[in-house]
Amino acid sequence: MKMILMTTMQNAFWILLVFSISMASCSTIPSLVGPQIGINYGEYSSNLEDSSPVIGINYGRYGSNLPPPEAIPSLVNSLSIKHVKTFDLDPRITKSFANTGITLSLCIPNDKIPSLATNLSEAESIIRNFILPYHKNTIITAISVGNEVSLLPQFSNHLVSAMVNVHKAIKRYRLHKKIKVSTTHSLAILSRRFPPSTAVFHQSIGDSVLEPLIRFLQRTNSPLMVNVYPYLAYKQSFPSIPLDFALFQPMNSPRRRRYIDPYTGVAYTNLFDIMLDSVDSAVKSLGLPEIPVVVSEIGWPTRGDPGETAANLENARVFNQRLVEHLRRRWNKVPVYIFALFDEDQKTGNAVEKHWGLLYGNGSRKYDLNFSPPI
Ligand SMILES: *[C@@H]1O[C@H](CO)[C@@H](O)[C@H](O)[C@H]1NC(C)=O
Ligand SMILES: *[C@@H]1O[C@H](CO)[C@@H](O)[C@H](O)[C@H]1NC(C)=O
């Protein structure tokens, strides 16, 4: 017993140490930690019954020979997933999800943002053409105005005005209770991430973009959408973050590592919760109340460049499986959209970009996952 206790304490100390060391360099790492709304940061209700977490999936289409949109609902169903997020407004996709019970979160392309900011008619025309004809049969829950644009001045300067106009247009058609208007952020919006209680947004966008943006979300009862990649945080901080800490560690292991936030005393057993709480802290640092967060992307790649050994099938399986189990137990519920449905071989950039799918481009499963009961 004493031995176990000592091991735990040494690990706790060690991980505090390594995280402290990584802190020194994290201001130079542009996209490390992330989001979330938290009251009971990193604590779980060990005695409460499991309740179903909301698990969705991202449907990106930069792949050659992907199955046609009409084949997607049954593939999504076969994964026991009921929520899908897209990166566009393609009516063929929206139609294919009609009467399936699967919800859709859509996205307005980035290049529309500047004109949407000044032209309400443009926003109304988008809603009239891409939403009105379909919303009765397809459950549309959200529209993201652009994707990860908050650090790009050519878009971010127009972002809030564009979101306001899209919301006005949706309201004009009386759909604002059903369809939330938001936008997705990468965690690069945080300039400081560790310890999570001290996290802040980049100064260049904190007061000018995110403060009015989050106020808009609060006013319209909409969630803050953040893309959370423990894999990237792990990779960028290598070797300071232990792999099993990024992979949620097995439950009940006597050697479970913990990271303790030195300012709050909150103990964390995984990187995901740290990333979520850092977003929460950054929101508070703007003097704003908490806001519900949706994790609009999360996942683990199965392959990367040579030397990216943590990107493999087994780690991806373990990460996604334990993510779902973690979300079942998590005190503070947070919906997530796994990235992604398919491998996308036409993505450019690092090799890792092409290998985030639960499915190969041809629709067959890359590894076994058990998300049932349906979530
Ligand atoms: C505003 O958008 C409408 C609808 O798309 C378009 O017809 C009109 O030309 C736009 N106005 C300006 C000033 O761009
Ligand atoms: C799908 O693609 C994967 C990877 O290329 C391959 O291993 C698998 O055999 C393919 N399945 C079918 C049914 O073609």
Short mmCIF file of C-alpha atoms and ligand atoms in Angstrom, two decimals:
data_model
loop_
_atom_site.label_atom_id
_atom_site.label_comp_id
_atom_site.label_asym_id
_atom_site.label_seq_id
_atom_site.Cartn_x
_atom_site.Cartn_y
_atom_site.Cartn_z
CA MET A 1 0.00 0.00 0.00
CA LYS A 2 2.69 2.39 1.02
CA MET A 3 4.77 1.43 -1.97
CA ILE A 4 1.87 2.15 -4.29
CA LEU A 5 1.26 5.48 -2.65
CA MET A 6 4.87 6.43 -3.06
CA THR A 7 4.89 5.43 -6.68
CA THR A 8 1.83 7.55 -7.27
CA MET A 9 3.37 10.52 -5.56
CA GLN A 10 6.61 10.19 -7.42
CA ASN A 11 4.74 10.02 -10.66
CA ALA A 12 2.69 13.03 -9.71
CA PHE A 13 5.81 14.94 -8.89
CA TRP A 14 7.53 13.80 -12.02
CA ILE A 15 4.70 14.76 -14.26
CA LEU A 16 4.38 18.12 -12.56
CA LEU A 17 8.03 18.53 -13.24
CA VAL A 18 7.88 17.61 -16.89
CA PHE A 19 4.85 19.78 -17.44
CA SER A 20 6.58 22.64 -15.74
CA ILE A 21 9.54 22.21 -18.00
CA SER A 22 7.34 22.15 -21.08
CA MET A 23 5.71 25.36 -19.90
CA ALA A 24 8.88 27.24 -20.53
CA SER A 25 8.79 26.40 -24.19
CA CYS A 26 5.09 26.42 -24.79
CA SER A 27 4.83 30.02 -25.77
CA THR A 28 6.81 29.11 -28.83
CA ILE A 29 4.53 26.21 -29.74
CA PRO A 30 1.66 27.70 -31.64
CA SER A 31 -1.09 25.12 -31.33
CA LEU A 32 -0.91 23.14 -28.18
CA VAL A 33 -3.68 23.18 -25.68
CA GLY A 34 -7.32 23.65 -25.64
CA PRO A 35 -10.83 24.10 -24.69
CA GLN A 36 -13.63 23.61 -22.36
CA ILE A 37 -16.07 24.77 -19.99
CA GLY A 38 -15.49 23.39 -16.64
CA ILE A 39 -16.79 23.61 -13.17
CA ASN A 40 -15.57 20.26 -12.03
CA TYR A 41 -12.48 20.22 -14.09
CA GLY A 42 -11.12 16.79 -14.61
CA GLU A 43 -13.31 15.22 -11.95
CA TYR A 44 -15.63 12.38 -12.71
CA SER A 45 -18.70 11.06 -11.10
CA SER A 46 -17.42 7.62 -10.22
CA ASN A 47 -20.72 6.48 -8.73
CA LEU A 48 -23.17 7.94 -11.16
CA GLU A 49 -24.49 5.72 -13.87
CA ASP A 50 -22.89 6.08 -17.22
CA SER A 51 -24.87 8.38 -19.41
CA SER A 52 -24.55 8.55 -23.15
CA PRO A 53 -22.06 11.07 -24.38
CA VAL A 54 -22.73 12.89 -27.61
CA ILE A 55 -20.30 11.51 -30.17
CA GLY A 56 -20.28 12.80 -33.70
CA ILE A 57 -17.95 12.49 -36.65
CA ASN A 58 -16.38 14.87 -39.14
CA TYR A 59 -17.13 14.16 -42.78
CA GLY A 60 -14.30 15.68 -44.79
CA ARG A 61 -14.07 14.98 -48.50
CA TYR A 62 -10.48 15.54 -49.63
CA GLY A 63 -10.19 11.93 -50.70
CA SER A 64 -10.14 10.28 -54.10
CA ASN A 65 -12.82 7.68 -54.64
CA LEU A 66 -14.74 8.32 -51.45
CA PRO A 67 -18.20 6.72 -51.39
CA PRO A 68 -20.96 8.99 -52.76
CA PRO A 69 -22.91 11.15 -50.28
CA GLU A 70 -25.87 8.80 -50.54
CA ALA A 71 -23.78 5.98 -49.03
CA ILE A 72 -22.65 8.00 -46.00
CA PRO A 73 -25.64 7.65 -43.64
CA SER A 74 -25.44 3.87 -43.53
CA LEU A 75 -21.66 3.98 -42.98
CA VAL A 76 -22.18 6.42 -40.11
CA ASN A 77 -24.93 4.24 -38.69
CA SER A 78 -22.67 1.22 -38.80
CA LEU A 79 -20.34 3.07 -36.43
CA SER A 80 -23.27 3.71 -34.01
CA ILE A 81 -22.78 7.44 -34.50
CA LYS A 82 -25.74 9.84 -34.73
CA HIS A 83 -24.11 13.21 -35.39
CA VAL A 84 -22.16 14.40 -38.43
CA LYS A 85 -20.23 17.57 -39.09
CA THR A 86 -19.40 18.71 -42.61
CA PHE A 87 -17.08 21.33 -44.05
CA ASP A 88 -19.52 22.76 -46.56
CA LEU A 89 -23.20 23.27 -47.43
CA ASP A 90 -23.50 20.76 -50.28
CA PRO A 91 -27.23 20.09 -50.80
CA ARG A 92 -26.48 16.58 -51.99
CA ILE A 93 -25.11 15.76 -48.55
CA THR A 94 -27.88 17.54 -46.69
CA LYS A 95 -30.45 15.61 -48.74
CA SER A 96 -28.74 12.28 -48.19
CA PHE A 97 -29.25 12.63 -44.43
CA ALA A 98 -32.99 13.25 -44.76
CA ASN A 99 -35.11 11.07 -42.49
CA THR A 100 -32.10 9.23 -41.06
CA GLY A 101 -32.27 10.55 -37.50
CA ILE A 102 -28.65 11.68 -37.90
CA THR A 103 -27.99 15.34 -37.09
CA LEU A 104 -25.90 17.60 -39.32
CA SER A 105 -23.61 20.46 -38.40
CA LEU A 106 -22.82 22.43 -41.57
CA CYS A 107 -20.13 24.94 -42.48
CA ILE A 108 -20.12 28.11 -44.58
CA PRO A 109 -16.83 28.29 -46.55
CA ASN A 110 -14.24 30.81 -45.33
CA ASP A 111 -14.24 32.90 -48.49
CA LYS A 112 -17.85 33.94 -47.89
CA ILE A 113 -17.00 35.61 -44.58
CA PRO A 114 -16.05 39.12 -45.78
CA SER A 115 -19.18 39.58 -47.89
CA LEU A 116 -21.44 38.05 -45.22
CA ALA A 117 -20.13 40.63 -42.78
CA THR A 118 -21.55 43.53 -44.77
CA ASN A 119 -24.37 41.98 -46.78
CA LEU A 120 -27.38 40.65 -44.90
CA SER A 121 -29.04 39.69 -48.20
CA GLU A 122 -26.15 37.37 -48.91
CA ALA A 123 -26.72 35.65 -45.55
CA GLU A 124 -30.43 35.40 -46.23
CA SER A 125 -29.78 33.95 -49.65
CA ILE A 126 -27.53 31.25 -48.18
CA ILE A 127 -30.18 30.26 -45.66
CA ARG A 128 -32.89 30.37 -48.29
CA ASN A 129 -30.95 28.22 -50.75
CA PHE A 130 -29.11 25.76 -48.54
CA ILE A 131 -31.20 25.40 -45.40
CA LEU A 132 -34.86 26.19 -46.02
CA PRO A 133 -35.48 23.48 -48.64
CA TYR A 134 -33.98 20.76 -46.44
CA HIS A 135 -34.44 21.47 -42.75
CA LYS A 136 -37.83 19.80 -42.47
CA ASN A 137 -36.44 16.38 -43.33
CA THR A 138 -32.80 16.75 -42.27
CA ILE A 139 -31.96 17.62 -38.69
CA ILE A 140 -29.61 20.60 -38.98
CA THR A 141 -28.30 21.63 -35.57
CA ALA A 142 -25.54 24.13 -36.26
CA ILE A 143 -23.77 26.23 -38.86
CA SER A 144 -20.12 27.06 -38.49
CA VAL A 145 -19.25 30.36 -40.14
CA GLY A 146 -15.87 29.40 -41.57
CA ASN A 147 -13.40 26.89 -40.21
CA GLU A 148 -10.40 27.82 -38.02
CA VAL A 149 -10.17 31.41 -39.23
CA SER A 150 -9.81 33.26 -35.94
CA LEU A 151 -6.07 33.82 -36.38
CA LEU A 152 -6.33 34.90 -40.02
CA PRO A 153 -6.91 38.69 -40.08
CA GLN A 154 -8.41 38.72 -43.58
CA PHE A 155 -11.30 36.70 -42.12
CA SER A 156 -11.21 37.28 -38.38
CA ASN A 157 -11.80 41.04 -38.74
CA HIS A 158 -15.14 40.23 -40.39
CA LEU A 159 -15.99 37.10 -38.45
CA VAL A 160 -18.32 38.39 -35.76
CA SER A 161 -20.27 40.61 -38.17
CA ALA A 162 -20.66 37.65 -40.51
CA MET A 163 -21.93 35.46 -37.67
CA VAL A 164 -24.37 38.17 -36.60
CA ASN A 165 -25.77 38.39 -40.12
CA VAL A 166 -26.08 34.61 -40.49
CA HIS A 167 -27.91 34.53 -37.19
CA LYS A 168 -30.22 37.37 -38.29
CA ALA A 169 -31.01 35.48 -41.48
CA ILE A 170 -31.75 32.28 -39.57
CA LYS A 171 -33.93 34.24 -37.19
CA ARG A 172 -35.81 35.79 -40.06
CA TYR A 173 -36.87 32.28 -41.07
CA ARG A 174 -37.58 31.42 -37.43
CA LEU A 175 -35.00 28.66 -37.27
CA HIS A 176 -32.78 30.22 -34.61
CA LYS A 177 -34.00 27.92 -31.85
CA LYS A 178 -33.09 24.84 -33.89
CA ILE A 179 -29.93 25.94 -35.65
CA LYS A 180 -27.03 27.47 -33.73
CA VAL A 181 -24.53 29.78 -35.36
CA SER A 182 -20.91 29.34 -34.30
CA THR A 183 -17.41 28.98 -35.76
CA THR A 184 -14.62 26.50 -35.13
CA HIS A 185 -11.29 27.43 -33.57
CA SER A 186 -7.98 25.66 -33.49
CA LEU A 187 -6.23 25.65 -30.14
CA ALA A 188 -3.61 27.91 -31.61
CA ILE A 189 -5.89 30.67 -30.29
CA LEU A 190 -4.25 30.09 -26.91
CA SER A 191 -0.90 31.75 -26.40
CA ARG A 192 -0.42 30.13 -22.99
CA ARG A 193 -1.73 26.72 -22.06
CA PHE A 194 0.05 25.42 -18.97
CA PRO A 195 -0.87 25.29 -16.18
CA PRO A 196 -4.47 25.19 -17.45
CA SER A 197 -5.70 27.72 -14.88
CA THR A 198 -3.34 30.34 -16.34
CA ALA A 199 -4.25 29.87 -20.01
CA VAL A 200 -4.98 32.94 -22.11
CA PHE A 201 -5.87 33.75 -25.70
CA HIS A 202 -3.43 35.41 -28.07
CA GLN A 203 -3.43 39.09 -27.35
CA SER A 204 -3.91 39.91 -31.02
CA ILE A 205 -7.39 38.32 -31.06
CA GLY A 206 -8.45 38.14 -27.40
CA ASP A 207 -10.19 41.47 -26.95
CA SER A 208 -10.72 42.30 -30.60
CA VAL A 209 -12.21 39.03 -31.92
CA LEU A 210 -12.87 36.46 -29.22
CA GLU A 211 -14.43 38.72 -26.63
CA PRO A 212 -17.24 39.96 -28.93
CA LEU A 213 -17.48 36.52 -30.51
CA ILE A 214 -18.03 34.74 -27.19
CA ARG A 215 -20.51 37.43 -26.12
CA PHE A 216 -22.42 36.75 -29.34
CA LEU A 217 -22.41 33.01 -28.59
CA GLN A 218 -23.66 33.64 -25.07
CA ARG A 219 -26.38 35.98 -26.27
CA THR A 220 -27.60 33.42 -28.80
CA ASN A 221 -27.21 30.37 -26.58
CA SER A 222 -24.65 28.83 -28.87
CA PRO A 223 -21.57 26.79 -28.01
CA LEU A 224 -17.93 27.68 -28.46
CA MET A 225 -16.49 25.18 -30.97
CA VAL A 226 -12.89 24.15 -30.49
CA ASN A 227 -10.69 21.58 -32.20
CA VAL A 228 -8.75 19.62 -29.58
CA TYR A 229 -5.85 17.43 -30.61
CA PRO A 230 -4.04 15.70 -27.75
CA TYR A 231 -1.93 13.99 -30.42
CA LEU A 232 -0.54 17.31 -31.65
CA ALA A 233 0.06 18.54 -28.10
CA TYR A 234 1.88 15.31 -27.35
CA LYS A 235 3.93 15.54 -30.52
CA GLN A 236 4.84 19.20 -30.12
CA SER A 237 5.92 18.75 -26.51
CA PHE A 238 7.78 15.51 -27.10
CA PRO A 239 9.17 14.04 -24.90
CA SER A 240 7.67 15.93 -21.96
CA ILE A 241 4.18 14.49 -22.07
CA PRO A 242 4.00 10.72 -21.54
CA LEU A 243 2.16 8.93 -24.34
CA ASP A 244 -0.23 7.17 -21.99
CA PHE A 245 -1.26 10.54 -20.53
CA ALA A 246 -2.32 11.60 -24.02
CA LEU A 247 -4.04 8.21 -24.52
CA PHE A 248 -6.21 8.57 -21.37
CA GLN A 249 -4.21 5.88 -19.47
CA PRO A 250 -5.94 2.67 -18.42
CA MET A 251 -8.42 3.17 -15.59
CA ASN A 252 -7.57 1.77 -12.16
CA SER A 253 -3.91 1.41 -12.84
CA PRO A 254 -1.95 1.96 -9.61
CA ARG A 255 0.64 3.76 -11.67
CA ARG A 256 -1.74 6.30 -13.08
CA ARG A 257 0.09 9.55 -13.62
CA ARG A 258 -1.39 12.78 -12.50
CA TYR A 259 -0.69 16.35 -13.38
CA ILE A 260 -1.62 18.81 -10.66
CA ASP A 261 -2.27 22.43 -11.52
CA PRO A 262 -0.08 24.24 -8.99
CA TYR A 263 -2.50 27.17 -8.69
CA THR A 264 -5.78 25.31 -8.30
CA GLY A 265 -4.65 21.93 -6.97
CA VAL A 266 -6.88 20.28 -9.57
CA ALA A 267 -5.50 16.87 -10.53
CA TYR A 268 -5.65 15.68 -14.11
CA THR A 269 -5.21 12.14 -15.39
CA ASN A 270 -5.25 12.96 -19.09
CA LEU A 271 -4.25 15.63 -21.56
CA PHE A 272 -7.76 16.11 -22.96
CA ASP A 273 -9.15 17.49 -19.69
CA ILE A 274 -6.20 19.84 -19.35
CA MET A 275 -6.77 21.15 -22.85
CA LEU A 276 -10.46 21.72 -22.20
CA ASP A 277 -9.89 23.50 -18.93
CA SER A 278 -7.33 25.79 -20.48
CA VAL A 279 -9.98 27.06 -22.90
CA ASP A 280 -12.29 27.61 -19.98
CA SER A 281 -9.60 29.61 -18.18
CA ALA A 282 -8.89 31.71 -21.25
CA VAL A 283 -12.59 32.60 -21.52
CA LYS A 284 -12.59 33.63 -17.88
CA SER A 285 -9.47 35.70 -18.40
CA LEU A 286 -11.52 37.92 -20.72
CA GLY A 287 -13.88 38.58 -17.83
CA LEU A 288 -16.62 36.47 -19.42
CA PRO A 289 -18.75 33.80 -17.76
CA GLU A 290 -18.38 30.14 -18.68
CA ILE A 291 -19.63 29.02 -22.03
CA PRO A 292 -20.60 25.54 -23.18
CA VAL A 293 -17.96 24.03 -25.44
CA VAL A 294 -18.35 21.61 -28.31
CA VAL A 295 -15.19 19.78 -29.35
CA SER A 296 -15.63 20.18 -33.07
CA GLU A 297 -12.65 17.98 -33.96
CA ILE A 298 -10.71 15.37 -32.00
CA GLY A 299 -8.93 12.21 -33.08
CA TRP A 300 -5.70 10.28 -33.46
CA PRO A 301 -3.87 9.50 -36.70
CA THR A 302 -2.92 6.00 -37.79
CA ARG A 303 0.16 7.01 -39.75
CA GLY A 304 2.56 9.91 -40.07
CA ASP A 305 5.97 10.81 -41.37
CA PRO A 306 8.85 8.44 -40.66
CA GLY A 307 9.63 8.72 -36.95
CA GLU A 308 6.07 9.64 -36.00
CA THR A 309 5.77 6.32 -34.24
CA ALA A 310 2.85 7.27 -31.98
CA ALA A 311 0.68 7.61 -35.07
CA ASN A 312 -0.42 4.02 -35.52
CA LEU A 313 -3.55 1.88 -35.72
CA GLU A 314 -3.37 0.60 -32.16
CA ASN A 315 -2.92 4.04 -30.58
CA ALA A 316 -5.75 5.45 -32.68
CA ARG A 317 -8.01 2.61 -31.59
CA VAL A 318 -7.05 3.05 -27.93
CA PHE A 319 -7.45 6.83 -28.03
CA ASN A 320 -10.88 6.85 -29.62
CA GLN A 321 -12.17 3.95 -27.54
CA ARG A 322 -10.98 5.47 -24.27
CA LEU A 323 -12.19 8.91 -25.32
CA VAL A 324 -15.72 7.57 -25.55
CA GLU A 325 -15.38 5.75 -22.23
CA HIS A 326 -13.97 8.88 -20.63
CA LEU A 327 -16.85 10.97 -21.95
CA ARG A 328 -19.35 8.51 -20.50
CA ARG A 329 -17.87 9.04 -17.07
CA ARG A 330 -16.98 12.68 -17.31
CA TRP A 331 -18.74 14.91 -14.83
CA ASN A 332 -18.84 17.84 -17.14
CA LYS A 333 -20.46 16.62 -20.34
CA VAL A 334 -18.99 17.80 -23.60
CA PRO A 335 -20.09 16.78 -27.10
CA VAL A 336 -17.27 15.78 -29.46
CA TYR A 337 -16.94 15.21 -33.18
CA ILE A 338 -14.27 12.67 -33.97
CA PHE A 339 -11.94 13.51 -36.83
CA ALA A 340 -12.63 11.86 -39.15
CA LEU A 341 -14.90 9.52 -41.03
CA PHE A 342 -12.47 8.82 -43.87
CA ASP A 343 -8.78 8.92 -44.60
CA GLU A 344 -8.32 11.81 -47.02
CA ASP A 345 -5.52 11.10 -49.47
CA GLN A 346 -5.82 14.46 -51.22
CA LYS A 347 -4.94 16.47 -48.13
CA THR A 348 -1.69 18.35 -48.49
CA GLY A 349 0.87 19.03 -45.78
CA ASN A 350 2.47 16.44 -43.52
CA ALA A 351 1.86 12.77 -44.18
CA VAL A 352 -0.15 12.57 -40.97
CA GLU A 353 -2.90 14.75 -42.49
CA LYS A 354 -4.07 11.91 -44.70
CA HIS A 355 -4.54 9.31 -41.98
CA TRP A 356 -7.15 10.37 -39.42
CA GLY A 357 -10.04 8.27 -40.67
CA LEU A 358 -11.96 5.59 -38.82
CA LEU A 359 -12.55 4.25 -42.32
CA TYR A 360 -10.35 3.88 -45.36
CA GLY A 361 -11.41 5.87 -48.40
CA ASN A 362 -13.17 2.76 -49.71
CA GLY A 363 -15.42 2.63 -46.65
CA SER A 364 -13.88 -0.37 -44.89
CA ARG A 365 -12.95 -0.08 -41.24
CA LYS A 366 -9.34 0.56 -40.30
CA TYR A 367 -9.69 -0.83 -36.78
CA ASP A 368 -12.32 -2.09 -34.41
CA LEU A 369 -14.15 0.36 -32.22
CA ASN A 370 -17.12 -0.30 -30.04
CA PHE A 371 -19.24 2.80 -29.48
CA SER A 372 -22.39 0.93 -28.62
CA PRO A 373 -24.81 1.49 -27.04
CA PRO A 374 -25.61 3.99 -29.79
CA ILE A 375 -24.52 7.48 -28.93
C1 LIG B 1 -25.55 41.25 -51.48
O1 LIG B 1 -25.95 39.92 -51.68
C2 LIG B 1 -26.97 39.75 -52.65
C3 LIG B 1 -27.42 38.30 -52.58
O2 LIG B 1 -26.35 37.41 -52.77
C4 LIG B 1 -26.42 40.18 -54.00
O3 LIG B 1 -27.41 40.03 -54.99
C5 LIG B 1 -25.95 41.63 -53.91
O4 LIG B 1 -25.34 41.99 -55.13
C6 LIG B 1 -24.99 41.80 -52.77
N1 LIG B 1 -24.70 43.22 -52.59
C7 LIG B 1 -23.47 43.72 -52.66
C8 LIG B 1 -23.35 45.18 -52.42
O5 LIG B 1 -22.50 43.01 -52.89
C1 LIG B 2 -9.95 -0.78 -48.61
O1 LIG B 2 -8.69 -0.14 -48.58
C2 LIG B 2 -7.77 -0.71 -47.68
C3 LIG B 2 -6.53 0.17 -47.67
O2 LIG B 2 -6.10 0.50 -48.93
C4 LIG B 2 -7.47 -2.15 -48.10
O3 LIG B 2 -6.56 -2.73 -47.18
C5 LIG B 2 -8.78 -2.93 -48.08
O4 LIG B 2 -8.56 -4.26 -48.54
C6 LIG B 2 -9.81 -2.25 -48.96
N1 LIG B 2 -11.08 -2.94 -48.80
C7 LIG B 2 -11.86 -3.23 -49.83
C8 LIG B 2 -13.15 -3.92 -49.51
O5 LIG B 2 -11.54 -2.97 -50.97
#
